[in-house]
Amino acid sequence: MILFVRDLTVIDAAYLCPHRGVVGESWLVDVELTGELNEMSMLLDFSRVKKQLKAIIDAEVDHRLLVPQKASETMIEPAEAGYLFVDFLSEEHTIHLHCPEQAFAVIPATEITAETVTDYLLTLIRDQLPGNIDGLKITLRHEHIPTPSYHYTHGLKKHDGNCQRIAHGHRSMIELWVDGVRDHALEQYWATRWQDIYLGTEADLVSVAELTLSETGQELVSDQQHYCFRYTSAQGDFQLAIPKESCEIIDTDTTVELLATYIAHQLKPQLKDKELKVVAYEGVGKGAIEVL
């Protein structure tokens, strides 16, 4: 017997890639369980599937930075109690973080893919299933987006949940309407501009001297090459140094509401008296609309 749940949850995270840098990502999650019926003539009650499995997935990988532990580019060191230094050193990018441990998911793999994250989750979940369950399948998949989209990473220091983590992200579509007509050329421009981007808040910028970095980070980070961000929120002290070419600096927080407004204000001068509607998405099926 097979029990399935489609769209169990959405993983909104970011990961480190030697070619792309820090990449915002959104995966839809489907699960299948196989086994024998229990005393209630069920494989497993749907409410338990949704609560137990979703809770594990959300707690372990959602709104975290996924770090490929076995990649040659990765260096992970303990910092003070409850904190880690993570340095990612590729030929194209050097990225440096000092954050609470809960900001990271350390994946025992050489690269972050849907398959390696799936394997990590299977290892975490299998032993927590009841004895009548003998098989578990987890599928991570992208939302089908037939129009331009982008991957962005950010952190929201004022958020009272896990969005405060400095490097989590989203794979997002965008709709731009000019006088009621969808403008795919403008959408493509914005998708290209924000492909694999880190959206940093200007107020969170600091000098490299204000960061607490690993020895490796101290050698490699400079104010000429990197933007440095630091803020303290409810979960702790978050620090990030990232190449300037991978960033766009926003003069507000980077909530999706303010990103929609930012995009609209960036585009409006070239459109003059035309009406512009920006539909900005934050991952799958949610977002904000600004009309100017």
Tab-separated table of C-alpha atoms in Angstrom:
chain	number	residue	atom	x	y	z
A	1	MET	CA	0.000	0.000	0.000
A	2	ILE	CA	1.215	3.516	-0.845
A	3	LEU	CA	0.146	6.685	0.951
A	4	PHE	CA	1.059	9.981	-0.708
A	5	VAL	CA	0.919	13.668	0.108
A	6	ARG	CA	1.578	16.216	-2.611
A	7	ASP	CA	2.849	19.692	-1.712
A	8	LEU	CA	3.551	18.698	1.874
A	9	THR	CA	5.620	21.844	2.349
A	10	VAL	CA	7.894	24.291	0.548
A	11	ILE	CA	11.581	24.546	1.363
A	12	ASP	CA	12.745	28.157	1.047
A	13	ALA	CA	16.489	28.037	1.578
A	14	ALA	CA	19.806	29.024	0.033
A	15	TYR	CA	22.871	26.988	-0.812
A	16	LEU	CA	26.543	27.457	-1.634
A	17	CYS	CA	27.694	26.688	-5.175
A	18	PRO	CA	31.265	27.064	-6.525
A	19	HIS	CA	29.976	28.493	-9.812
A	20	ARG	CA	26.922	30.497	-8.764
A	21	GLY	CA	27.872	31.630	-5.265
A	22	VAL	CA	25.002	31.772	-2.793
A	23	VAL	CA	21.809	30.634	-4.505
A	24	GLY	CA	18.258	31.209	-3.268
A	25	GLU	CA	16.067	28.165	-3.787
A	26	SER	CA	12.466	26.993	-3.376
A	27	TRP	CA	11.510	23.329	-3.590
A	28	LEU	CA	8.046	21.839	-3.339
A	29	VAL	CA	8.057	18.599	-1.331
A	30	ASP	CA	6.042	15.439	-2.072
A	31	VAL	CA	6.183	12.298	0.061
A	32	GLU	CA	5.147	8.675	-0.376
A	33	LEU	CA	4.993	6.035	2.367
A	34	THR	CA	4.735	2.292	1.798
A	35	GLY	CA	3.925	-0.489	4.252
A	36	GLU	CA	1.151	-2.431	5.943
A	37	LEU	CA	-2.110	-1.055	7.315
A	38	ASN	CA	-2.201	-0.498	11.074
A	39	GLU	CA	-4.963	-1.265	13.577
A	40	MET	CA	-6.909	1.765	12.292
A	41	SER	CA	-6.799	0.374	8.733
A	42	MET	CA	-4.417	3.176	7.818
A	43	LEU	CA	-0.806	3.335	6.742
A	44	LEU	CA	-0.406	6.519	8.772
A	45	ASP	CA	-2.935	9.179	9.673
A	46	PHE	CA	-2.693	12.134	7.271
A	47	SER	CA	-2.623	14.593	10.148
A	48	ARG	CA	0.441	12.839	11.553
A	49	VAL	CA	2.153	12.812	8.164
A	50	LYS	CA	1.542	16.509	7.763
A	51	LYS	CA	2.606	17.406	11.286
A	52	GLN	CA	5.511	15.038	11.891
A	53	LEU	CA	7.195	14.920	8.501
A	54	LYS	CA	6.568	18.561	7.690
A	55	ALA	CA	7.917	19.597	11.095
A	56	ILE	CA	11.185	17.711	10.541
A	57	ILE	CA	11.692	19.109	7.035
A	58	ASP	CA	10.856	22.653	8.087
A	59	ALA	CA	13.107	22.462	11.151
A	60	GLU	CA	16.130	20.908	9.452
A	61	VAL	CA	16.438	22.647	6.071
A	62	ASP	CA	13.840	25.389	5.603
A	63	HIS	CA	15.141	28.968	5.905
A	64	ARG	CA	18.711	27.745	6.348
A	65	LEU	CA	21.891	28.039	4.321
A	66	LEU	CA	22.669	24.574	2.943
A	67	VAL	CA	26.410	23.918	3.121
A	68	PRO	CA	28.056	21.072	1.145
A	69	GLN	CA	30.243	19.618	3.892
A	70	LYS	CA	32.418	17.451	1.595
A	71	ALA	CA	33.063	20.081	-1.080
A	72	SER	CA	36.687	21.089	-1.466
A	73	GLU	CA	35.575	24.728	-1.265
A	74	THR	CA	33.974	24.373	2.174
A	75	MET	CA	35.623	25.183	5.499
A	76	ILE	CA	33.569	24.851	8.705
A	77	GLU	CA	34.971	25.716	12.119
A	78	PRO	CA	33.382	26.114	15.542
A	79	ALA	CA	33.290	29.665	16.815
A	80	GLU	CA	31.974	30.599	20.252
A	81	ALA	CA	29.378	28.292	21.830
A	82	GLY	CA	26.438	27.779	19.474
A	83	TYR	CA	28.092	29.508	16.500
A	84	LEU	CA	29.968	28.419	13.385
A	85	PHE	CA	32.416	29.974	10.978
A	86	VAL	CA	31.663	28.938	7.385
A	87	ASP	CA	34.096	29.902	4.630
A	88	PHE	CA	33.387	28.950	1.024
A	89	LEU	CA	36.375	29.413	-1.241
A	90	SER	CA	35.939	28.865	-4.949
A	91	GLU	CA	37.823	30.382	-7.857
A	92	GLU	CA	34.836	32.611	-8.593
A	93	HIS	CA	33.502	33.415	-5.115
A	94	THR	CA	34.707	33.672	-1.530
A	95	ILE	CA	31.846	33.845	0.949
A	96	HIS	CA	32.324	34.072	4.702
A	97	LEU	CA	29.799	33.715	7.525
A	98	HIS	CA	29.770	33.768	11.297
A	99	CYS	CA	26.290	32.814	12.479
A	100	PRO	CA	24.342	30.705	14.980
A	101	GLU	CA	24.489	26.986	14.157
A	102	GLN	CA	20.752	26.959	13.415
A	103	ALA	CA	21.362	29.249	10.425
A	104	PHE	CA	23.043	26.345	8.594
A	105	ALA	CA	22.195	22.852	7.401
A	106	VAL	CA	25.458	20.983	6.908
A	107	ILE	CA	24.776	18.427	4.173
A	108	PRO	CA	27.266	15.503	3.949
A	109	ALA	CA	27.811	15.839	0.188
A	110	THR	CA	30.166	17.430	-2.319
A	111	GLU	CA	27.402	19.599	-3.780
A	112	ILE	CA	23.905	20.759	-2.948
A	113	THR	CA	21.261	19.295	-5.242
A	114	ALA	CA	17.681	18.157	-4.840
A	115	GLU	CA	19.053	14.615	-4.609
A	116	THR	CA	21.630	15.274	-1.872
A	117	VAL	CA	19.128	17.235	0.210
A	118	THR	CA	16.614	14.400	-0.267
A	119	ASP	CA	19.162	11.845	0.968
A	120	TYR	CA	19.863	14.009	4.010
A	121	LEU	CA	16.153	14.241	4.851
A	122	LEU	CA	15.598	10.508	4.357
A	123	THR	CA	18.334	9.782	6.891
A	124	LEU	CA	16.720	12.115	9.426
A	125	ILE	CA	13.160	10.875	8.976
A	126	ARG	CA	13.350	7.084	8.455
A	127	ASP	CA	14.042	6.163	12.073
A	128	GLN	CA	11.131	8.249	13.323
A	129	LEU	CA	8.444	6.371	11.390
A	130	PRO	CA	6.251	3.650	12.981
A	131	GLY	CA	7.094	-0.014	12.458
A	132	ASN	CA	4.401	-0.678	9.851
A	133	ILE	CA	6.089	1.749	7.443
A	134	ASP	CA	8.807	0.044	5.401
A	135	GLY	CA	9.390	2.615	2.685
A	136	LEU	CA	9.686	6.387	2.358
A	137	LYS	CA	10.110	8.421	-0.806
A	138	ILE	CA	10.696	12.167	-0.766
A	139	THR	CA	10.612	14.230	-3.953
A	140	LEU	CA	11.924	17.786	-4.123
A	141	ARG	CA	10.775	19.592	-7.239
A	142	HIS	CA	10.594	23.076	-8.670
A	143	GLU	CA	7.397	24.955	-9.281
A	144	HIS	CA	6.788	25.142	-13.024
A	145	ILE	CA	7.469	28.742	-14.027
A	146	PRO	CA	7.051	29.280	-17.794
A	147	THR	CA	8.126	32.934	-17.630
A	148	PRO	CA	11.313	34.627	-16.336
A	149	SER	CA	12.269	34.067	-12.707
A	150	TYR	CA	15.210	34.704	-10.397
A	151	HIS	CA	16.965	33.230	-7.363
A	152	TYR	CA	17.567	35.642	-4.499
A	153	THR	CA	18.993	35.363	-0.984
A	154	HIS	CA	18.445	37.728	1.930
A	155	GLY	CA	17.888	38.049	5.670
A	156	LEU	CA	15.271	39.973	7.629
A	157	LYS	CA	16.656	41.082	10.981
A	158	LYS	CA	13.295	42.371	12.246
A	159	HIS	CA	11.444	39.113	11.545
A	160	ASP	CA	10.277	37.147	14.580
A	161	GLY	CA	10.751	33.769	12.869
A	162	ASN	CA	13.385	32.019	10.784
A	163	CYS	CA	13.418	34.696	8.057
A	164	GLN	CA	15.841	36.577	10.318
A	165	ARG	CA	18.601	34.169	9.246
A	166	ILE	CA	20.984	36.181	7.110
A	167	ALA	CA	21.285	33.769	4.178
A	168	HIS	CA	18.057	32.037	3.231
A	169	GLY	CA	16.396	32.478	-0.120
A	170	HIS	CA	13.774	31.855	-2.744
A	171	ARG	CA	13.279	30.910	-6.379
A	172	SER	CA	10.665	33.388	-7.536
A	173	MET	CA	8.713	34.401	-10.582
A	174	ILE	CA	7.852	38.009	-11.362
A	175	GLU	CA	4.994	39.609	-13.257
A	176	LEU	CA	5.306	43.116	-14.673
A	177	TRP	CA	2.211	44.690	-16.202
A	178	VAL	CA	2.354	47.964	-18.168
A	179	ASP	CA	-1.041	49.543	-18.854
A	180	GLY	CA	-2.639	46.156	-18.207
A	181	VAL	CA	-0.393	44.190	-20.584
A	182	ARG	CA	2.221	41.712	-19.382
A	183	ASP	CA	5.719	42.893	-20.383
A	184	HIS	CA	7.957	39.826	-20.727
A	185	ALA	CA	10.949	41.894	-21.850
A	186	LEU	CA	10.919	43.827	-18.571
A	187	GLU	CA	10.467	40.572	-16.675
A	188	GLN	CA	13.488	39.095	-18.425
A	189	TYR	CA	15.543	42.174	-17.606
A	190	TRP	CA	14.698	41.839	-13.929
A	191	ALA	CA	15.235	38.080	-13.893
A	192	THR	CA	18.717	38.603	-15.342
A	193	ARG	CA	19.503	41.436	-12.936
A	194	TRP	CA	18.547	39.348	-9.910
A	195	GLN	CA	19.784	35.944	-10.992
A	196	ASP	CA	21.672	34.440	-8.004
A	197	ILE	CA	21.670	37.771	-6.188
A	198	TYR	CA	22.126	38.624	-2.530
A	199	LEU	CA	19.773	41.449	-1.593
A	200	GLY	CA	21.350	43.373	1.256
A	201	THR	CA	19.868	46.149	3.350
A	202	GLU	CA	21.966	49.317	3.353
A	203	ALA	CA	21.490	49.833	7.096
A	204	ASP	CA	23.129	46.438	7.768
A	205	LEU	CA	26.369	47.291	5.947
A	206	VAL	CA	29.495	47.407	8.100
A	207	SER	CA	33.231	47.550	7.440
A	208	VAL	CA	35.296	44.378	7.511
A	209	ALA	CA	36.834	45.619	10.757
A	210	GLU	CA	33.427	45.242	12.403
A	211	LEU	CA	33.129	41.531	11.538
A	212	THR	CA	34.361	38.608	13.596
A	213	LEU	CA	35.792	36.294	10.959
A	214	SER	CA	37.723	33.042	10.935
A	215	GLU	CA	41.453	33.237	10.310
A	216	THR	CA	40.761	32.382	6.678
A	217	GLY	CA	38.153	35.112	6.438
A	218	GLN	CA	40.484	37.667	7.974
A	219	GLU	CA	43.033	36.939	5.246
A	220	LEU	CA	40.599	37.079	2.315
A	221	VAL	CA	37.898	39.645	3.083
A	222	SER	CA	38.443	43.268	2.134
A	223	ASP	CA	36.193	46.303	1.904
A	224	GLN	CA	37.264	46.662	-1.736
A	225	GLN	CA	36.125	43.172	-2.760
A	226	HIS	CA	33.283	42.371	-0.366
A	227	TYR	CA	30.136	43.820	1.073
A	228	CYS	CA	30.002	43.082	4.776
A	229	PHE	CA	26.714	42.757	6.660
A	230	ARG	CA	26.056	42.336	10.360
A	231	TYR	CA	22.989	42.496	12.536
A	232	THR	CA	21.652	41.125	15.795
A	233	SER	CA	18.171	39.640	15.982
A	234	ALA	CA	16.269	37.352	18.315
A	235	GLN	CA	18.223	34.255	17.221
A	236	GLY	CA	21.627	35.852	17.628
A	237	ASP	CA	24.443	37.704	15.868
A	238	PHE	CA	24.545	37.240	12.079
A	239	GLN	CA	27.584	38.164	9.976
A	240	LEU	CA	28.236	37.792	6.247
A	241	ALA	CA	30.936	38.895	3.797
A	242	ILE	CA	30.076	38.344	0.137
A	243	PRO	CA	31.594	39.557	-3.171
A	244	LYS	CA	30.194	42.892	-4.266
A	245	GLU	CA	29.315	41.630	-7.742
A	246	SER	CA	26.913	39.130	-6.155
A	247	CYS	CA	24.900	41.817	-4.349
A	248	GLU	CA	22.378	44.551	-4.823
A	249	ILE	CA	22.011	47.011	-1.973
A	250	ILE	CA	18.464	48.052	-1.075
A	251	ASP	CA	17.762	51.184	0.976
A	252	THR	CA	15.019	49.415	2.958
A	253	ASP	CA	14.438	45.994	4.479
A	254	THR	CA	14.071	43.220	1.908
A	255	THR	CA	10.576	41.961	2.664
A	256	VAL	CA	8.691	40.998	-0.483
A	257	GLU	CA	6.389	43.982	0.061
A	258	LEU	CA	9.313	46.391	-0.018
A	259	LEU	CA	10.963	44.540	-2.907
A	260	ALA	CA	7.800	45.009	-4.958
A	261	THR	CA	7.931	48.727	-4.171
A	262	TYR	CA	11.660	48.884	-4.956
A	263	ILE	CA	11.192	47.254	-8.371
A	264	ALA	CA	8.292	49.590	-9.153
A	265	HIS	CA	10.304	52.702	-8.251
A	266	GLN	CA	13.278	51.475	-10.285
A	267	LEU	CA	11.134	50.948	-13.393
A	268	LYS	CA	8.616	53.778	-13.152
A	269	PRO	CA	10.826	56.652	-14.486
A	270	GLN	CA	11.248	54.972	-17.869
A	271	LEU	CA	7.490	54.321	-18.142
A	272	LYS	CA	6.442	57.916	-17.385
A	273	ASP	CA	2.626	58.160	-17.292
A	274	LYS	CA	1.966	54.472	-17.970
A	275	GLU	CA	0.510	52.372	-15.156
A	276	LEU	CA	2.897	49.780	-13.756
A	277	LYS	CA	1.844	46.778	-11.709
A	278	VAL	CA	4.560	44.705	-10.061
A	279	VAL	CA	3.649	41.235	-8.833
A	280	ALA	CA	6.681	40.078	-6.851
A	281	TYR	CA	6.750	36.523	-5.565
A	282	GLU	CA	8.543	35.171	-2.497
A	283	GLY	CA	9.050	31.542	-3.403
A	284	VAL	CA	5.914	29.574	-4.295
A	285	GLY	CA	2.398	30.983	-4.321
A	286	LYS	CA	2.925	34.063	-2.169
A	287	GLY	CA	4.108	37.591	-2.678
A	288	ALA	CA	3.106	41.230	-2.904
A	289	ILE	CA	1.671	43.654	-5.491
A	290	GLU	CA	2.598	47.289	-6.015
A	291	VAL	CA	0.822	49.574	-8.505
A	292	LEU	CA	2.205	52.940	-9.583
